[in-house]
Tab-separated table of N, CA and C in Angstrom:
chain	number	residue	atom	x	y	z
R	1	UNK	N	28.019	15.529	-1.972
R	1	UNK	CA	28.168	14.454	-0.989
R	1	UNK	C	27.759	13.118	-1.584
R	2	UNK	N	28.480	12.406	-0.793
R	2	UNK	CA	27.992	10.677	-1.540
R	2	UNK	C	26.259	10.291	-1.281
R	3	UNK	N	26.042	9.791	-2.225
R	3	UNK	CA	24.494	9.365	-2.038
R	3	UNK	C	24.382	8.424	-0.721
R	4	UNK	N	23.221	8.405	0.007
R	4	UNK	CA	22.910	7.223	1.408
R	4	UNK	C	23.323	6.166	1.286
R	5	UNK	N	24.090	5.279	1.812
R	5	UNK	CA	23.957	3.912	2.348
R	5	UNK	C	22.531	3.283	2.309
R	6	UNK	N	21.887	2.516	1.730
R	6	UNK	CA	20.985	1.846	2.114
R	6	UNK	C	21.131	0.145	2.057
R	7	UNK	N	20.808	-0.030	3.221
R	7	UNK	CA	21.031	-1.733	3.473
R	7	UNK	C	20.279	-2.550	2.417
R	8	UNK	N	20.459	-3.840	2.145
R	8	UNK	CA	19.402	-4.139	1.319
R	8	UNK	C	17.927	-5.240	1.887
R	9	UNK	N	17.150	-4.966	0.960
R	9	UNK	CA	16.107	-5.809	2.100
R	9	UNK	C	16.164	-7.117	2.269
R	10	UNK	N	15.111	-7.290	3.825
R	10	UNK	CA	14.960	-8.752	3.933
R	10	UNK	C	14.803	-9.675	2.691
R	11	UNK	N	15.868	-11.337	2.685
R	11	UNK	CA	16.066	-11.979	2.558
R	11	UNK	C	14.110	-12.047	1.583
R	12	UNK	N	13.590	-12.877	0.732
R	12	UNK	CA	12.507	-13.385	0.711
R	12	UNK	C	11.561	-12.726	-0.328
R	13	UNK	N	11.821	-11.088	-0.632
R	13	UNK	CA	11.533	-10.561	-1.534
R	13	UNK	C	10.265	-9.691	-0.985
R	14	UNK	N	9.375	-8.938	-1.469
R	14	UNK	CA	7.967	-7.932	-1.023
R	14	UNK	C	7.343	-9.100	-2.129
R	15	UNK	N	5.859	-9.232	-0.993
R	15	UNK	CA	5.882	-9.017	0.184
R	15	UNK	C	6.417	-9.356	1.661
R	16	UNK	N	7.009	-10.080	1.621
R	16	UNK	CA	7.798	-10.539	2.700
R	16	UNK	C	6.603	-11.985	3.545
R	17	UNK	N	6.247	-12.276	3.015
R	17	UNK	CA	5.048	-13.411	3.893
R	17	UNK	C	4.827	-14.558	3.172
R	18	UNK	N	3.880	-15.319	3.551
R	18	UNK	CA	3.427	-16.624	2.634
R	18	UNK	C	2.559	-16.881	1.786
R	19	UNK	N	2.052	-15.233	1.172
R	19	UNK	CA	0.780	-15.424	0.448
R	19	UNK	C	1.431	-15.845	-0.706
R	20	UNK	N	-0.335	-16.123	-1.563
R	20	UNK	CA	-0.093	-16.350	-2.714
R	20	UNK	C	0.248	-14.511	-3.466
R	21	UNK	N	0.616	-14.270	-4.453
R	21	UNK	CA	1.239	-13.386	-4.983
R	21	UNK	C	0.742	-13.345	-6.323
R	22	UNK	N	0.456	-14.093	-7.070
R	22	UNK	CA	-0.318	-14.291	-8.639
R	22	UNK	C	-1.384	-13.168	-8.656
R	23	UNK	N	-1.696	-12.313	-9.897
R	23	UNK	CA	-2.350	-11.523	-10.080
R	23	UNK	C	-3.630	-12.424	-9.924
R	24	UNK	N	-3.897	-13.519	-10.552
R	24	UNK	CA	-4.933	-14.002	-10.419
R	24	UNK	C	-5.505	-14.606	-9.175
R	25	UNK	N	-4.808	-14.456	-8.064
R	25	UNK	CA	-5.015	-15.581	-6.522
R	25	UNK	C	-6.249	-13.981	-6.367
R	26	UNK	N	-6.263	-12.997	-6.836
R	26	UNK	CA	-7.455	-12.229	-5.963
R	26	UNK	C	-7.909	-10.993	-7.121
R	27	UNK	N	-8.863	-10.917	-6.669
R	27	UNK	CA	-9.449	-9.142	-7.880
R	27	UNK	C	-8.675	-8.166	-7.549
R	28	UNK	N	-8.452	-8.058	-5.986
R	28	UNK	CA	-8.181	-6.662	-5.564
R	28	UNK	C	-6.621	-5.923	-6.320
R	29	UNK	N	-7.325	-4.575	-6.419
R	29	UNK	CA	-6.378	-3.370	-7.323
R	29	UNK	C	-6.118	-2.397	-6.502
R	30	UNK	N	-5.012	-1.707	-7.184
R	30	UNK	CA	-5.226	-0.060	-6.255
R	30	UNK	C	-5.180	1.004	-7.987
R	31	UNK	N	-5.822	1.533	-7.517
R	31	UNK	CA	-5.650	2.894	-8.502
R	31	UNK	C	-4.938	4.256	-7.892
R	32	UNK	N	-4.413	4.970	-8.593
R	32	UNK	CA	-4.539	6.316	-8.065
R	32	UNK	C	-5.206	7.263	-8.280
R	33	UNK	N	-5.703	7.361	-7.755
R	33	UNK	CA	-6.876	8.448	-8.338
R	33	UNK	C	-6.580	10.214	-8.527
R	34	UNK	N	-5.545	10.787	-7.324
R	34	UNK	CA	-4.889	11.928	-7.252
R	34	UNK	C	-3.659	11.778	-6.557
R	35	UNK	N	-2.702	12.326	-6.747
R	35	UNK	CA	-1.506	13.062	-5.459
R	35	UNK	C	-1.455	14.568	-5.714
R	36	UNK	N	-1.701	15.113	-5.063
R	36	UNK	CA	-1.933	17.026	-5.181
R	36	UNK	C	-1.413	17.246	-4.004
R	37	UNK	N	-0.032	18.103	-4.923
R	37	UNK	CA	0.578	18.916	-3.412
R	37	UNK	C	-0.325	20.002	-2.747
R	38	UNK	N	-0.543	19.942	-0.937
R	38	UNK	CA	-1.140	20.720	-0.762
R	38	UNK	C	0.185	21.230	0.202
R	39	UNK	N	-0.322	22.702	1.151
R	39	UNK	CA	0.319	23.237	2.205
R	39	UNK	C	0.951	21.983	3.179
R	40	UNK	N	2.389	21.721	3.257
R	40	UNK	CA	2.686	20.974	3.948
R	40	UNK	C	3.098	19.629	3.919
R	41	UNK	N	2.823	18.658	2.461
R	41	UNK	CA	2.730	17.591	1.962
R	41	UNK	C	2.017	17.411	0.877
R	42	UNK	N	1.401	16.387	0.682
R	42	UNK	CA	0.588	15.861	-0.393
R	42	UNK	C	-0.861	15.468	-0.286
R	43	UNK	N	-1.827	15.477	-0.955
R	43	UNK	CA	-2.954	14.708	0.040
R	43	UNK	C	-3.322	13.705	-1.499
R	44	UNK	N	-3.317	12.305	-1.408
R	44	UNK	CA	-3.282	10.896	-2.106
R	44	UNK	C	-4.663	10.338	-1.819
R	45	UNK	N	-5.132	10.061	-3.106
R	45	UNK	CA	-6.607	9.567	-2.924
R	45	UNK	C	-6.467	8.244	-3.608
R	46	UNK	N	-6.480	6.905	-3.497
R	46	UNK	CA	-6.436	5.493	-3.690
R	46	UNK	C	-7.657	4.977	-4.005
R	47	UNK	N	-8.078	4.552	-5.365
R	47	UNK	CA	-9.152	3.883	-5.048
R	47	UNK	C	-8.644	2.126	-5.205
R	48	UNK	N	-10.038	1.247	-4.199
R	48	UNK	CA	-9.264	0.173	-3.914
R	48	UNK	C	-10.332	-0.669	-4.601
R	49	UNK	N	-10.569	-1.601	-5.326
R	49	UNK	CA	-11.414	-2.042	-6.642
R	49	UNK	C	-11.066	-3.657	-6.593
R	50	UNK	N	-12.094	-4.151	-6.640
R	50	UNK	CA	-12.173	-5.822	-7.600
R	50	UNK	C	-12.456	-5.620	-9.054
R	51	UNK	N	-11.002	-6.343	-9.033
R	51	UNK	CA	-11.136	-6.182	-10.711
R	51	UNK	C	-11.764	-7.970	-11.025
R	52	UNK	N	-12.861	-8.432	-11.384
R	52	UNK	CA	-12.872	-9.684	-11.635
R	52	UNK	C	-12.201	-10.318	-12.995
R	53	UNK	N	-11.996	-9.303	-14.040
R	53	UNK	CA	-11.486	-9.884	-15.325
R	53	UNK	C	-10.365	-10.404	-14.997
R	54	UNK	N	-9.239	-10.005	-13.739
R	54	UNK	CA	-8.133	-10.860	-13.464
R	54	UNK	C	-8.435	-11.885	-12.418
R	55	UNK	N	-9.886	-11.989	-11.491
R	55	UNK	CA	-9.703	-13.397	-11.085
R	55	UNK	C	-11.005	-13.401	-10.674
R	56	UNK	N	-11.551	-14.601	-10.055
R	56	UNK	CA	-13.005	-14.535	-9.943
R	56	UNK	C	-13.048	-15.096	-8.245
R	57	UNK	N	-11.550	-15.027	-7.500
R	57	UNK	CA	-12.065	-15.443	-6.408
R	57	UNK	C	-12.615	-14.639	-5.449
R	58	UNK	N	-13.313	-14.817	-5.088
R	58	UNK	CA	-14.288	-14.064	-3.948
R	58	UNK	C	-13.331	-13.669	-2.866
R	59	UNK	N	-12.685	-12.878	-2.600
R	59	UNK	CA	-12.443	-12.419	-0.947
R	59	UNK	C	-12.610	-11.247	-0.448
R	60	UNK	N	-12.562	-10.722	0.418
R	60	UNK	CA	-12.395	-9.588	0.986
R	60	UNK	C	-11.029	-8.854	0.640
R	61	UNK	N	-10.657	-7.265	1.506
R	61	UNK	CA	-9.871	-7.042	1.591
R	61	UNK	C	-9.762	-6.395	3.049
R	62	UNK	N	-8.300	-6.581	3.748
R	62	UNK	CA	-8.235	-6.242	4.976
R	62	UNK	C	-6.829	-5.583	4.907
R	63	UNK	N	-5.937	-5.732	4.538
R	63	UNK	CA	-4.869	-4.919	4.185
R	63	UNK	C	-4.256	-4.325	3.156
R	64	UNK	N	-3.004	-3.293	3.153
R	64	UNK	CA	-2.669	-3.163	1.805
R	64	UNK	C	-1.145	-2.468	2.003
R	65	UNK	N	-0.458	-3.225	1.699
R	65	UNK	CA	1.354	-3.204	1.841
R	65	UNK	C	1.419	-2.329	1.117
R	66	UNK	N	2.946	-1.413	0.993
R	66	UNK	CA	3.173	-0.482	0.320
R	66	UNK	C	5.215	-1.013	-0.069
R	67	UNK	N	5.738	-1.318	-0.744
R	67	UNK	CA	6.718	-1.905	-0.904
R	67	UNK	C	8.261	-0.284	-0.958
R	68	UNK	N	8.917	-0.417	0.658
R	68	UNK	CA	9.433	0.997	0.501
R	68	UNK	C	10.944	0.605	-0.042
R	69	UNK	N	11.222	-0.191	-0.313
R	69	UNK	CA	12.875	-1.146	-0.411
R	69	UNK	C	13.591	-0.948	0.235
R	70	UNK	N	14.011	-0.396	1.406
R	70	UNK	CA	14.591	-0.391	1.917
R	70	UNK	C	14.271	0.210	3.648
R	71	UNK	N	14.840	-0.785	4.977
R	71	UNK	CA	14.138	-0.435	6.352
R	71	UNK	C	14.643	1.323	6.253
R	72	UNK	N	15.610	1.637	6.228
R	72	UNK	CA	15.624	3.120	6.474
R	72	UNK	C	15.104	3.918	6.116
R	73	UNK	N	14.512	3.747	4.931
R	73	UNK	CA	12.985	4.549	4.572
R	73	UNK	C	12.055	4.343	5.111
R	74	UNK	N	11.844	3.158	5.952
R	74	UNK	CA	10.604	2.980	6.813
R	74	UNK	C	10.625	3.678	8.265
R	75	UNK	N	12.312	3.596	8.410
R	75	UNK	CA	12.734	4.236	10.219
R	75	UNK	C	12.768	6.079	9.676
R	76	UNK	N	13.002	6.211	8.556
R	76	UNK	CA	12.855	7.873	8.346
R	76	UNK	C	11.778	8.531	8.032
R	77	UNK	N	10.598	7.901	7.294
R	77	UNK	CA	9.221	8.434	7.507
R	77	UNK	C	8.038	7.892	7.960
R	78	UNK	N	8.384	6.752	9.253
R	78	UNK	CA	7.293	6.595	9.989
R	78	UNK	C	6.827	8.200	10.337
R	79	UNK	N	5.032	7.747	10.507
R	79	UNK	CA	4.711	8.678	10.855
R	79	UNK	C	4.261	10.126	9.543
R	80	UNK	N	4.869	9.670	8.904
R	80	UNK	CA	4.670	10.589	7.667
R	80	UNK	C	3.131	10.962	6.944
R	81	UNK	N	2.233	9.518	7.321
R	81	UNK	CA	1.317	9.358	6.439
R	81	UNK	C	0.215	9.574	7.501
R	82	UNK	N	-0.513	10.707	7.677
R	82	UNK	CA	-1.389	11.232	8.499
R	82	UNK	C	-3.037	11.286	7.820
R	83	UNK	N	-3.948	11.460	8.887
R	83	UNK	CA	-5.359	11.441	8.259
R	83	UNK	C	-5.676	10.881	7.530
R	84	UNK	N	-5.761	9.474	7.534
R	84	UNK	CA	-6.457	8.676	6.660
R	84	UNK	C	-7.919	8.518	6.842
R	85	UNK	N	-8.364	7.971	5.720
R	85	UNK	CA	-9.749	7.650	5.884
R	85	UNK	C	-9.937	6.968	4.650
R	86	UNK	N	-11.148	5.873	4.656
R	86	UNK	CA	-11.323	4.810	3.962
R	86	UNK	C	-13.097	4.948	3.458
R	87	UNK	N	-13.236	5.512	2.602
R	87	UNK	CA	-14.739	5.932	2.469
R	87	UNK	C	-15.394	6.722	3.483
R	88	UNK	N	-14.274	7.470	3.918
R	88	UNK	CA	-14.967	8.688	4.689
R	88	UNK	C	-14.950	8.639	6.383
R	89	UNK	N	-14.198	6.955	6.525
R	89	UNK	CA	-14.602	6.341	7.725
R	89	UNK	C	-12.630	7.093	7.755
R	90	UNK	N	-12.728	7.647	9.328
R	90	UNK	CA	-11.119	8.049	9.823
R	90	UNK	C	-10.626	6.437	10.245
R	91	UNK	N	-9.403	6.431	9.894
R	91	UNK	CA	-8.469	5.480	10.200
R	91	UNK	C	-7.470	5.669	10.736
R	92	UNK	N	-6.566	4.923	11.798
R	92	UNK	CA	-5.151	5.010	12.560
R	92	UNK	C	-4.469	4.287	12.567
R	93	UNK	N	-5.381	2.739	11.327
R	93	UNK	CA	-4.319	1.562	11.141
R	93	UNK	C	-3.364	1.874	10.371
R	94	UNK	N	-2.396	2.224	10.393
R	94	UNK	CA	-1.042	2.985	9.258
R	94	UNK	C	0.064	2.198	10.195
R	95	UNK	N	0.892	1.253	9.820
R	95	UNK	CA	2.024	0.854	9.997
R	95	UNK	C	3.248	0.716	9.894
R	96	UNK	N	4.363	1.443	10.294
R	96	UNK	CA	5.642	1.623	9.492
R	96	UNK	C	6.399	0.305	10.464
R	97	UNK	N	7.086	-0.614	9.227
R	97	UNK	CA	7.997	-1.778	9.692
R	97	UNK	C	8.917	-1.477	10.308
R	98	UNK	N	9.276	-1.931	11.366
R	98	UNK	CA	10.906	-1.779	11.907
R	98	UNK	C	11.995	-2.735	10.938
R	99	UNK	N	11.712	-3.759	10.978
R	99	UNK	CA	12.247	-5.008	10.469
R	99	UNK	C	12.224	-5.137	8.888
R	100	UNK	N	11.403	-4.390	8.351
R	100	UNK	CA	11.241	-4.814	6.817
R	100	UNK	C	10.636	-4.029	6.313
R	101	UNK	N	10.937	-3.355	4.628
R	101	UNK	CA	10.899	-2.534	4.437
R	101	UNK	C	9.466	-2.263	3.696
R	102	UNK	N	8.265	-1.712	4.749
R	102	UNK	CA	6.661	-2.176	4.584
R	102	UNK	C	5.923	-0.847	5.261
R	103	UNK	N	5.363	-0.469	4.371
R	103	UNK	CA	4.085	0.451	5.151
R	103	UNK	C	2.856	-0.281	4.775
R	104	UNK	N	1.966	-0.345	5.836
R	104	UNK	CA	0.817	-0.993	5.547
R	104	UNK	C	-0.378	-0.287	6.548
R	105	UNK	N	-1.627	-0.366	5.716
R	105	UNK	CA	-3.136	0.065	5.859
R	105	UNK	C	-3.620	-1.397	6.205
R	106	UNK	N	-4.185	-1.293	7.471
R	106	UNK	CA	-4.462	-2.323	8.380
R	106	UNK	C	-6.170	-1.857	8.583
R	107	UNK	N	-6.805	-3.508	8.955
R	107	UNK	CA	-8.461	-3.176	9.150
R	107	UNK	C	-9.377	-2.543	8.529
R	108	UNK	N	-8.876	-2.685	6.923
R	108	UNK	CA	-9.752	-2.499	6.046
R	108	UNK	C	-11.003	-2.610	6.080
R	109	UNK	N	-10.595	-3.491	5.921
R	109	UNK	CA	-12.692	-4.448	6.062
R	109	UNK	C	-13.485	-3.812	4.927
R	110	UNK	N	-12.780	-4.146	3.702
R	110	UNK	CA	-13.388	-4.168	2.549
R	110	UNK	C	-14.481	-5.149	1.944
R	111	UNK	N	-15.474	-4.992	1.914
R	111	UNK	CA	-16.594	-6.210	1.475
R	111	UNK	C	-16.129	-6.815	-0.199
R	112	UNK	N	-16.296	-7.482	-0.704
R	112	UNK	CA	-15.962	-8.060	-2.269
R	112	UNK	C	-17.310	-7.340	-2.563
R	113	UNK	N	-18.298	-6.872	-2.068
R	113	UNK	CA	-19.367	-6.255	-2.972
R	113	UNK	C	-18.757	-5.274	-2.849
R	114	UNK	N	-18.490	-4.338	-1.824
R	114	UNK	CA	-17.788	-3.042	-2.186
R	114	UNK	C	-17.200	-2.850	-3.368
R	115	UNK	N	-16.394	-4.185	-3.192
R	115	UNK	CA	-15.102	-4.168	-4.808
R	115	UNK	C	-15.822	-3.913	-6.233
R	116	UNK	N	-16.420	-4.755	-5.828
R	116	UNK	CA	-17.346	-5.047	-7.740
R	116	UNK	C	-18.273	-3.716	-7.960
R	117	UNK	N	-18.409	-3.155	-6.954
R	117	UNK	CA	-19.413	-1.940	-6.942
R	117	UNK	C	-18.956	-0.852	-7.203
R	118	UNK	N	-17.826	-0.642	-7.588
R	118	UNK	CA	-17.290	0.968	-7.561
R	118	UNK	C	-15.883	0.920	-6.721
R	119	UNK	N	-15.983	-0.285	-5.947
R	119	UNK	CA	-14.698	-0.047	-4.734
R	119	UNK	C	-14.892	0.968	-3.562
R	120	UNK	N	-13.989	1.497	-3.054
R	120	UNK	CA	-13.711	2.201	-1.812
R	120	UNK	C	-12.441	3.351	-2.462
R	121	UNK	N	-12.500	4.415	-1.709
R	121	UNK	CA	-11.499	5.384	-1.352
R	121	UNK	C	-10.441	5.165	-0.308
R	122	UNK	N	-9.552	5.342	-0.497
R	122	UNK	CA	-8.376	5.359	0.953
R	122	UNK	C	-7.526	6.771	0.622
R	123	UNK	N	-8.110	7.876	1.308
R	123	UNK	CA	-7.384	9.433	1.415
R	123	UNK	C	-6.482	9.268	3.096
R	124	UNK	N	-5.397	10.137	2.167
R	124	UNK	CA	-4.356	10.136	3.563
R	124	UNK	C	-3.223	11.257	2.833
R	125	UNK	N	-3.264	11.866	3.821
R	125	UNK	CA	-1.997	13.038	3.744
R	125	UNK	C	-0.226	12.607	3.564
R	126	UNK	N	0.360	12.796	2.806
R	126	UNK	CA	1.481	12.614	2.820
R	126	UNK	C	2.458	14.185	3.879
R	127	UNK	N	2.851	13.492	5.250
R	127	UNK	CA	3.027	15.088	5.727
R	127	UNK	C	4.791	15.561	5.757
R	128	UNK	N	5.025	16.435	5.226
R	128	UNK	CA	6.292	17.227	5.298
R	128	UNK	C	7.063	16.358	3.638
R	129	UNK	N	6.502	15.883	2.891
R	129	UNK	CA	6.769	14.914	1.627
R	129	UNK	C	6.160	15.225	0.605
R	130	UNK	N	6.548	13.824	0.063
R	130	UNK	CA	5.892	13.326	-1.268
R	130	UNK	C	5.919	11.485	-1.261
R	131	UNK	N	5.009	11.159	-2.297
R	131	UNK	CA	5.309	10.141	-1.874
R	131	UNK	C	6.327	9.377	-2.740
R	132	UNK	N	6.555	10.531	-4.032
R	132	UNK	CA	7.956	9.922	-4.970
R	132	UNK	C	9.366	10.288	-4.376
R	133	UNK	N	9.455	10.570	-2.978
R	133	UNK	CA	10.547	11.231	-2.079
R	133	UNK	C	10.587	10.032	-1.216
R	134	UNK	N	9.336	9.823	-0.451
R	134	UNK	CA	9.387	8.535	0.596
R	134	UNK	C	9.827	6.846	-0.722
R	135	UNK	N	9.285	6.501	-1.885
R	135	UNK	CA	9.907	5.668	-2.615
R	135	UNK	C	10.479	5.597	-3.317
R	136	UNK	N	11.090	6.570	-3.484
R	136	UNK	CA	12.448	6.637	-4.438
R	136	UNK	C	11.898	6.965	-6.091
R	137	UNK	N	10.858	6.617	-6.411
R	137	UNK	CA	9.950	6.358	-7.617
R	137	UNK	C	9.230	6.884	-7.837
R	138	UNK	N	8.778	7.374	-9.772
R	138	UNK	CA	7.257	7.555	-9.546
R	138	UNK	C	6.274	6.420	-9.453
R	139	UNK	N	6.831	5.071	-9.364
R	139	UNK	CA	6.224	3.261	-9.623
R	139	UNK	C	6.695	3.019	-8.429
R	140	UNK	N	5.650	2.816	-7.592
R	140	UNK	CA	5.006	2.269	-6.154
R	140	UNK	C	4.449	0.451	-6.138
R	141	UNK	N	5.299	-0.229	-5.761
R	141	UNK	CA	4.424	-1.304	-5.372
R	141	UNK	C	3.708	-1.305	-4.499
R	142	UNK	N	2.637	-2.096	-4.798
R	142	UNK	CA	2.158	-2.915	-3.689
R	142	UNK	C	1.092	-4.139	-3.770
R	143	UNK	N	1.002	-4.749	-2.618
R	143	UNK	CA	0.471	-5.635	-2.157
R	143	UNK	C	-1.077	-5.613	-1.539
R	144	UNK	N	-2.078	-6.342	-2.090
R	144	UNK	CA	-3.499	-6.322	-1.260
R	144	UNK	C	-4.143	-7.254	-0.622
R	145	UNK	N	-4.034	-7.727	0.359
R	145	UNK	CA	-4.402	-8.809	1.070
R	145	UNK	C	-6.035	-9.299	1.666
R	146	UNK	N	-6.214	-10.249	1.532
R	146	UNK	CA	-7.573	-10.593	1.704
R	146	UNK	C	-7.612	-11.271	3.167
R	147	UNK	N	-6.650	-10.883	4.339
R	147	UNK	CA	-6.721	-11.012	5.451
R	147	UNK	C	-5.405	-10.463	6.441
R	148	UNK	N	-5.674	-10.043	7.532
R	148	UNK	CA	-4.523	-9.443	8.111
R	148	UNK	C	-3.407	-9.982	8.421
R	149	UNK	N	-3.132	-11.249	8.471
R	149	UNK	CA	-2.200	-12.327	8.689
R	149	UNK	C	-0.619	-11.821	7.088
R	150	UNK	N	-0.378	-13.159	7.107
R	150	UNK	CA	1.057	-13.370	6.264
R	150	UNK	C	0.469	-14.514	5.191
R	151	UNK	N	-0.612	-15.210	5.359
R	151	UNK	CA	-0.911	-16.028	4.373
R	151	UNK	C	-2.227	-15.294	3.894
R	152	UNK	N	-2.711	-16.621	2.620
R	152	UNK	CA	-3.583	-16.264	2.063
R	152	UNK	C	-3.717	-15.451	0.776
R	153	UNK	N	-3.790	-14.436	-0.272
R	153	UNK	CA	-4.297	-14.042	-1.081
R	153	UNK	C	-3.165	-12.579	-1.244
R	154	UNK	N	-2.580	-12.039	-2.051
R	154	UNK	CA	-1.898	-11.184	-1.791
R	154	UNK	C	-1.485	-10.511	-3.088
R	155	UNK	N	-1.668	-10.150	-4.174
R	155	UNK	CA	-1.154	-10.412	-5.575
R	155	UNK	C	-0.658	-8.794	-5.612
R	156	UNK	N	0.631	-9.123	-6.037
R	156	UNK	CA	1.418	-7.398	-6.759
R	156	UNK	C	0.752	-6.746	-7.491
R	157	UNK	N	0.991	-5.476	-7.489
R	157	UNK	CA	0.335	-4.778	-8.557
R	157	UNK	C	1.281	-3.220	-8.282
R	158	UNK	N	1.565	-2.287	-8.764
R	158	UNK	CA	2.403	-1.133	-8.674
R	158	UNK	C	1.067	0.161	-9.836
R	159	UNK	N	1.137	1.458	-8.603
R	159	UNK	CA	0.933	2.211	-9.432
R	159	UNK	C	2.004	3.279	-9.594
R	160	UNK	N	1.366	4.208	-10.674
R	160	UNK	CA	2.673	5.542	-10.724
R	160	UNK	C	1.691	6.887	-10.644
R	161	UNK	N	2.738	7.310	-9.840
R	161	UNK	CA	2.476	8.880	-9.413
R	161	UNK	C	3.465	9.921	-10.500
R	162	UNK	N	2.153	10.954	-11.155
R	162	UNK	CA	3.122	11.872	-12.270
R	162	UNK	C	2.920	12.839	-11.596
């Protein structure tokens, strides 16, 4: 059969907002730390880190975009990404875009000492998947924001899942 139709994304590019985007506008990183298929999906362990050797500005972190390229990957596995937790703390901020093609971890509330200290964990189940199935890739972008809004601090960074 012919491969999917997929529309292409909003106009503007990922992240789709007004931040700054420069590796250097912020420290914040993502690592991967695991993806291990378990019964049912995957379970993905993130660690989320100030790196200061790429910038020295002080912020927090409060979100963290996930770049899916396309909305129909966002309308086909909302919902996919179950049981999160952020240093142990359960989370339900998980957002799938209607409009643009974005999963995002909302209400972080990452301290910049957290960052410089070791960072934080973000565990969450990938359910009935993977997450090189939900992005097409084993190279995942994304985006880390130093406030919940569209402006402000935001710099790319992509990891890969083997």
């Amino acid at each position: 059969p012919p491969p999917p139709f997929f529309p292409p994304p909003p106009p503007g590019g990922f992240p789709y907002c007004r931040c700054d985007t420069r590796p250097q506008s912020s420290p914040w990183r993502v690592r991967l730390e695991s993806a291990t298929i378990v019964p049912g999906g995957q379970q993905v362990v993130l660690r989320l880190y100030a790196d200061t050797t790429q910038s020295a500005t002080i912020v927090n972190m409060d979100k963290l975009e996930f770049d899916l390229r396309f909305i129909s990957v966002s309308l086909a596995y909302k919902g996919s990404f179950v049981n999160a937790f952020i240093d142990g703390r359960s989370t339900s901020a998980i957002y799938w875009e209607r409009d643009r093609p974005v999963v995002k971890f909302t209400v972080l509330g990452v301290s910049y000492l957290k960052g410089v200290t070791g960072g934080v964990t973000l565990t969450f189940t990938v359910q009935g998947t993977t997450l090189q199935t939900i992005f097409g890739s084993n190279v995942i972008r994304y985006s880390a924001f130093d406030n919940s809004g569209t402006t402000g601090t935001c710099p790319i960074g992509s990891i890969t899942v083997l």
